[in-house]
Coordinates of N, CA and C and ligand atoms in Angstrom, one line a residue:
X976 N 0.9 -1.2 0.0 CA 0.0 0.0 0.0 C 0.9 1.2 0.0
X977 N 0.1 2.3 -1.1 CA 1.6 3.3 -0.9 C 0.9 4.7 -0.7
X978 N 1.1 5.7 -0.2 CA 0.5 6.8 0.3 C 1.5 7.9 -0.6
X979 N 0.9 9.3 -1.1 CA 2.1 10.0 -1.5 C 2.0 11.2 -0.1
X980 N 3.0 11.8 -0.3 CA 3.3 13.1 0.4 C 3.9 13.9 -0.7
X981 N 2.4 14.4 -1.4 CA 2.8 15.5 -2.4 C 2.8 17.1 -2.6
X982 N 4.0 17.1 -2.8 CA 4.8 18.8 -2.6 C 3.8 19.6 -3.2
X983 N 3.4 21.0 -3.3 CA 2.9 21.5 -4.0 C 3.7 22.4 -5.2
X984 N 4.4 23.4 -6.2 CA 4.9 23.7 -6.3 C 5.7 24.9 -5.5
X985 N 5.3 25.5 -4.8 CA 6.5 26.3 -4.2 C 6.7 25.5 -3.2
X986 N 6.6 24.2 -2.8 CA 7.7 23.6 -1.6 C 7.0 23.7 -0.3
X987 N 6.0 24.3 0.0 CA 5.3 24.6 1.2 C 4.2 23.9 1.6
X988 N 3.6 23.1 1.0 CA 2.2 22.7 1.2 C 2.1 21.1 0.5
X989 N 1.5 20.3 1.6 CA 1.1 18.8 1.0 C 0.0 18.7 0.6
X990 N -0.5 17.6 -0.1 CA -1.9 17.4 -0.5 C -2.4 16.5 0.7
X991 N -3.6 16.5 1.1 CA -4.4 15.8 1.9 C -5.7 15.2 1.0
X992 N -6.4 14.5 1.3 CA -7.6 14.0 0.4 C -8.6 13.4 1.5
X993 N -9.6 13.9 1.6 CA -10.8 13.2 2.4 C -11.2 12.0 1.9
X994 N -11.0 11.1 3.1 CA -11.8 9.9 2.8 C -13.4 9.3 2.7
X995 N -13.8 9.1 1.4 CA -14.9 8.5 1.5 C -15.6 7.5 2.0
X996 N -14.7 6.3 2.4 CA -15.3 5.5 2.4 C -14.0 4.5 3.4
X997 N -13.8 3.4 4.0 CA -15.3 2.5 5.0 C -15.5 4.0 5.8
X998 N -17.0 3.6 6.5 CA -17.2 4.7 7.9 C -16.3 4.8 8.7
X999 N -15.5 4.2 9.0 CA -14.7 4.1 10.2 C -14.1 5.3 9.7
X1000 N -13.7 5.3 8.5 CA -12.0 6.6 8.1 C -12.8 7.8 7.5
X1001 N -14.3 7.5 6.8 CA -15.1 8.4 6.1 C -15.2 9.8 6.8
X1002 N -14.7 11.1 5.9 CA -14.3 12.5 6.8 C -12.6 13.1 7.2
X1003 N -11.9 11.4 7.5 CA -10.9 11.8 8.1 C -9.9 12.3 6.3
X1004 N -8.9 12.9 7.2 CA -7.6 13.1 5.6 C -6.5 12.2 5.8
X1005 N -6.6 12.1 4.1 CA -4.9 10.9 4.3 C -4.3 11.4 3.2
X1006 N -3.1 10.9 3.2 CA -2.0 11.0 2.0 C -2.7 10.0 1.2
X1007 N -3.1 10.6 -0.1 CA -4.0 9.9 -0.8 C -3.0 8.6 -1.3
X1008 N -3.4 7.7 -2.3 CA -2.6 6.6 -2.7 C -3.6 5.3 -2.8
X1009 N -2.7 4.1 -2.7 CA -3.5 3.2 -3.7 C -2.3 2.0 -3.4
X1010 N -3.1 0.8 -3.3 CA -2.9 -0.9 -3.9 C -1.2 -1.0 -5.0
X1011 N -0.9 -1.4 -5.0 CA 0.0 -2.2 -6.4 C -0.2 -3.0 -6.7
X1012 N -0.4 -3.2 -7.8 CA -1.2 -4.3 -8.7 C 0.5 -5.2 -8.9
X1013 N 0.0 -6.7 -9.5 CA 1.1 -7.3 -9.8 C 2.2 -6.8 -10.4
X1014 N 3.4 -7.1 -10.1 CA 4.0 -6.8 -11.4 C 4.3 -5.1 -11.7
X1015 N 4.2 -4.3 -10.8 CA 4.1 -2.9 -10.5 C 4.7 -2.3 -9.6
X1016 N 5.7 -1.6 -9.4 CA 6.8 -1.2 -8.8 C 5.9 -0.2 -8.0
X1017 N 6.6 0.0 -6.7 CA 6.0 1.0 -6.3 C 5.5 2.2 -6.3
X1018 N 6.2 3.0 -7.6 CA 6.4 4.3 -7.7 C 5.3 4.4 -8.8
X1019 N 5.4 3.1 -9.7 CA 4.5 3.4 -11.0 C 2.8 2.8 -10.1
X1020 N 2.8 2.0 -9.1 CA 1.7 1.9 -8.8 C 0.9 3.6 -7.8
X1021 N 2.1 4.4 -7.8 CA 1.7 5.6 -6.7 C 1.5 6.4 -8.0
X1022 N 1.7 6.5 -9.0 CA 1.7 7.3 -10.1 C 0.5 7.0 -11.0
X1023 N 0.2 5.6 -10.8 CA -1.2 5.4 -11.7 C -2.0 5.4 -10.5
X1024 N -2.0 5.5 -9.3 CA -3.3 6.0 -8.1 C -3.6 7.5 -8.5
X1025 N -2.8 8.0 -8.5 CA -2.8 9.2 -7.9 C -3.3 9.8 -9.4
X1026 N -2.7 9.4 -10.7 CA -3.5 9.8 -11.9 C -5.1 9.5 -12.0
X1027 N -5.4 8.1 -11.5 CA -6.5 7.9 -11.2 C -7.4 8.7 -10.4
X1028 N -7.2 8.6 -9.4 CA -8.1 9.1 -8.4 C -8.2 10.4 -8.0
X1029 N -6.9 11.4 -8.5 CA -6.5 13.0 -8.3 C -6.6 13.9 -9.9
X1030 N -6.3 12.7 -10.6 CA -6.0 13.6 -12.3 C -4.7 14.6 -12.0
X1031 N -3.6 13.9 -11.4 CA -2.2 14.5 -11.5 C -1.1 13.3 -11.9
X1032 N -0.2 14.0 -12.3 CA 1.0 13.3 -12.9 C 1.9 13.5 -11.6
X1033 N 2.3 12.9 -11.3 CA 3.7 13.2 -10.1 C 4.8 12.7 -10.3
X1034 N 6.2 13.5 -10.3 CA 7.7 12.4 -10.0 C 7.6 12.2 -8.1
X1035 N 8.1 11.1 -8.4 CA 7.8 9.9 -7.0 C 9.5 10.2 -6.4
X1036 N 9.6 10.7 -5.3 CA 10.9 10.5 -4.9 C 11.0 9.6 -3.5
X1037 N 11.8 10.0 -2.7 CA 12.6 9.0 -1.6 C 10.9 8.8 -0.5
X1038 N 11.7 7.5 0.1 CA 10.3 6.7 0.7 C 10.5 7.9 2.1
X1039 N 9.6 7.8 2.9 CA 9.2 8.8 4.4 C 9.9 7.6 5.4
X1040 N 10.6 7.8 6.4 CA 11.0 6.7 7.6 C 10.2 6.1 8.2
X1041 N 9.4 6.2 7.9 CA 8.6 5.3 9.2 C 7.4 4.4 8.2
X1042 N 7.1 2.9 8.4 CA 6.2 2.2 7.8 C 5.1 1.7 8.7
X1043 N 3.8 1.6 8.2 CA 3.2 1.3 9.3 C 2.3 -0.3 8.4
X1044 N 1.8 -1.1 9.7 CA 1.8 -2.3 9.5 C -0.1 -2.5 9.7
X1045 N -0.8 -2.3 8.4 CA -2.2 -2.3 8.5 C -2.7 -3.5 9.0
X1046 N -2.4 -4.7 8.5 CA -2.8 -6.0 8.3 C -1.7 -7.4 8.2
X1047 N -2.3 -8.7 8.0 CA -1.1 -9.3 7.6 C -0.6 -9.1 6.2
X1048 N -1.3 -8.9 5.5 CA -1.0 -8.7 4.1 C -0.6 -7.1 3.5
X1049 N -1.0 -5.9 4.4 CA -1.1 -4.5 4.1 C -0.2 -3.8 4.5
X1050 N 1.3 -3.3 4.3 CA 2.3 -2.5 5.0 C 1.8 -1.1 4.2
X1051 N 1.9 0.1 5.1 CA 1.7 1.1 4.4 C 3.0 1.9 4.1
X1052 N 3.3 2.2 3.2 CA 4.6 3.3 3.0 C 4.4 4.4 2.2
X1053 N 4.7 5.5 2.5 CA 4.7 6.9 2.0 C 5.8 7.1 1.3
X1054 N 6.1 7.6 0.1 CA 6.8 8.4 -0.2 C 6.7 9.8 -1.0
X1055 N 7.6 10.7 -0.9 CA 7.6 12.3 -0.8 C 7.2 12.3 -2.4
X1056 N 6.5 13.1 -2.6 CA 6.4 13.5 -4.4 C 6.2 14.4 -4.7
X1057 N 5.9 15.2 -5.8 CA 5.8 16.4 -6.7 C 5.0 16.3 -8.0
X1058 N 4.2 17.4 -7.8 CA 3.3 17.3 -8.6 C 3.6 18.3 -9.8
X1059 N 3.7 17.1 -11.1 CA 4.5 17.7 -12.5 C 3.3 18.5 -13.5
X1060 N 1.6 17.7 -13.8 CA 1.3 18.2 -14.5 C -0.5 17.9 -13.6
X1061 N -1.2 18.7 -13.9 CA -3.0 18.7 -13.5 C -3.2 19.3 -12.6
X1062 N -4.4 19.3 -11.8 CA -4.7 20.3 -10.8 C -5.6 18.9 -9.9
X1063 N -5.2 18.6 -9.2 CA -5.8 17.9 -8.0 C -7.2 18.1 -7.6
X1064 N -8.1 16.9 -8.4 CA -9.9 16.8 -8.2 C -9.8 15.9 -7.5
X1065 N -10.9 15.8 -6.7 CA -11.4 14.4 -5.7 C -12.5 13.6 -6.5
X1066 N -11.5 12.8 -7.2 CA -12.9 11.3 -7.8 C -13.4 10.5 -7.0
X1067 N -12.4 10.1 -5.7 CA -13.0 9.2 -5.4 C -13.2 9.6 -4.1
X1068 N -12.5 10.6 -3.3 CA -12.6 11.8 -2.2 C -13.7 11.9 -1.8
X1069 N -13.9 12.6 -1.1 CA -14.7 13.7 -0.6 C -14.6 15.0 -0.9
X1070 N -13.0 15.7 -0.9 CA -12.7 16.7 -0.8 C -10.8 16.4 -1.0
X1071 N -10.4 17.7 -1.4 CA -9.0 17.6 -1.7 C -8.9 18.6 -0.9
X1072 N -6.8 19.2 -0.1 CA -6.5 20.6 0.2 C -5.3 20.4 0.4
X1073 N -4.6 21.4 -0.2 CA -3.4 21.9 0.4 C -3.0 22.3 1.6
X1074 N -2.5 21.8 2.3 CA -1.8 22.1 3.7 C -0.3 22.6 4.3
X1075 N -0.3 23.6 4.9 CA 1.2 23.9 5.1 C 1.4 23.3 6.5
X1076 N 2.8 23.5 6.9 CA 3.3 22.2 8.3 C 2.2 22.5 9.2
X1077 N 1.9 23.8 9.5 CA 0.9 24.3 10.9 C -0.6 23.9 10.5
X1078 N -1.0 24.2 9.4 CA -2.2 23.4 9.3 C -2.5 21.7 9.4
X1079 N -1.4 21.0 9.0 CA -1.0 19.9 9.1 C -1.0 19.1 10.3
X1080 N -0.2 19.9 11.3 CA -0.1 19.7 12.3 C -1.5 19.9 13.3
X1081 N -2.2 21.0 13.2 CA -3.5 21.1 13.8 C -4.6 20.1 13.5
X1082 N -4.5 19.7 12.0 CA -5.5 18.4 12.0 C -5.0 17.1 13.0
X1083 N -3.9 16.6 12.8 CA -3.3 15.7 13.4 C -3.6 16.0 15.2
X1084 N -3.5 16.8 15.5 CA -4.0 17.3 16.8 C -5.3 17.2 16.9
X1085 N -6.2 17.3 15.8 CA -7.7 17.6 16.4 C -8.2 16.2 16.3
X1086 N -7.6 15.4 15.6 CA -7.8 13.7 15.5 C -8.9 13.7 13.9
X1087 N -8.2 14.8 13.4 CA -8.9 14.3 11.8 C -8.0 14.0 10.4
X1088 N -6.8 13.1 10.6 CA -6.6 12.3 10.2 C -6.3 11.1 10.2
X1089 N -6.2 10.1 8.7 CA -6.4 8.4 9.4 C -5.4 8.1 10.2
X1090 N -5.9 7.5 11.4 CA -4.8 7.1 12.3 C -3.1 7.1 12.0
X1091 N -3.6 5.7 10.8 CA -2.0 5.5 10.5 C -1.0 6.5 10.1
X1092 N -2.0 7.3 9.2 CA -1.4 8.3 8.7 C -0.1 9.4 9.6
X1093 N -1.2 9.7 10.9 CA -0.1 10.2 12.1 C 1.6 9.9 12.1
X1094 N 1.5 8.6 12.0 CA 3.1 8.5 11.6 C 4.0 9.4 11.4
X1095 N 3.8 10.0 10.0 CA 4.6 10.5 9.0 C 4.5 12.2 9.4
X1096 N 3.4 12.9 10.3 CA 3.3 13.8 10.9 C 4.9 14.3 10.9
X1097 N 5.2 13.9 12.1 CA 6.8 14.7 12.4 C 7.6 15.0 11.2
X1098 N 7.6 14.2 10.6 CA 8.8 14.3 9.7 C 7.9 15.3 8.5
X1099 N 7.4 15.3 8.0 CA 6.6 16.0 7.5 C 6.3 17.3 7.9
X1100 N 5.9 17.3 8.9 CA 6.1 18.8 9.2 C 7.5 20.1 9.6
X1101 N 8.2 18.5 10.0 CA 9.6 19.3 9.4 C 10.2 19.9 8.0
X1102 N 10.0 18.6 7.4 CA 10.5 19.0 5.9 C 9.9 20.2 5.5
X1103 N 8.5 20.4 5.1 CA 7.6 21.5 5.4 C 8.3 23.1 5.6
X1104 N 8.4 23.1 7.1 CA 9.2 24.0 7.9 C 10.7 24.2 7.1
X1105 N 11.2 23.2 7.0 CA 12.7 23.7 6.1 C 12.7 24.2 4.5
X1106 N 11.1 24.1 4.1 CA 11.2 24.5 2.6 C 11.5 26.0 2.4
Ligands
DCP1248 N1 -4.9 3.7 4.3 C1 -4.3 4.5 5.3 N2 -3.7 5.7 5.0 C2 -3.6 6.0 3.7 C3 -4.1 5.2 2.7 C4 -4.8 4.1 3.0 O1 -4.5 4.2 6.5 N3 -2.9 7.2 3.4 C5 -5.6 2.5 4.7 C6 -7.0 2.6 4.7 C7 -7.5 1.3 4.3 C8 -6.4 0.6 3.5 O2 -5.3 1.5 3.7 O3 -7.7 0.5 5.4 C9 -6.7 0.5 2.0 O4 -6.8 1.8 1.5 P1 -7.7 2.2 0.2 O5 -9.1 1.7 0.4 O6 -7.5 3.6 -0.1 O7 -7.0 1.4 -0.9 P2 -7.6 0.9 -2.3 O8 -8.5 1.9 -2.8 O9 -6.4 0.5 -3.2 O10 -8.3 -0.4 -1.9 P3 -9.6 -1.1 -2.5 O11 -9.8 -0.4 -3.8 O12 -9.1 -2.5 -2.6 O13 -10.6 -0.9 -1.5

């Protein structure tokens, strides 16, 4: 399972994407992302999510430190990205937004995003802060 953490262009702000769907996560925001299908490397399965479900093109760079462990079969991993060409729709969303470290940080605080997601908070809002 791969999540992106996607840059906006001036360096300051991630994408978030509201989740539709199960109820449990429905409302909350995640680093949007997607499954790998057979035979599909990581980067090209984060690249055909995110075309899918966002209508953006992104270059996929280095993975985030920390992995988290959904299931027996489901590890989740983030890696940092940049968005090359489209404008970020919610198809399968609820809602899409741009976030800079302090807004980021305030959802994570108010308990509206998906658990696992919290993870990647810290480091994230560092990188953020140093752009
Ligand atoms: N997940 C998460 N954080 C993310 C992305 C996903 O915690 N940034 C979790 C939520 C779900 C599981 O991963 O429990 C699967 O996510 P999706 O439903 O988004 O994945 P797919 O859409 O690929 O699954 P499917 O189409 O099979 O339902």
């Amino acid at each position: 399972m791969l999540a992106g953490a996607i840059l906006d262009s001036s360096g300051t702000r991630i994408l978030l994407a509201r989740r539709a769907r199960p109820v449990e996560l429905a409302g909350l925001w995640e680093l949007p992302g997607g499954k790998a299908e057979v035979g599909e490397t990581d980067e090209e399965a984060l690249r055909r999510e995110l075309a899918e479900e966002l209508g953006i093109a992104v270059g996929v760079e280095f993975e985030l430190r920390d992995q988290v462990v959904l299931s027996d079969e489901l590890v989740l991993i983030a890696r940092w990205a940049r968005v090359i060409a489209g404008e970020p729709t919610a198809r399968e969303h609820q809602a899409v937004r741009w976030v800079d470290a302090e807004e980021l940080s305030t959802l994570c605080d108010e308990g509206r995003l998906v658990p696992a997601d919290t993870v990647w908070v810290p480091e994230l809002v560092a990188r953020l802060r140093r752009a």
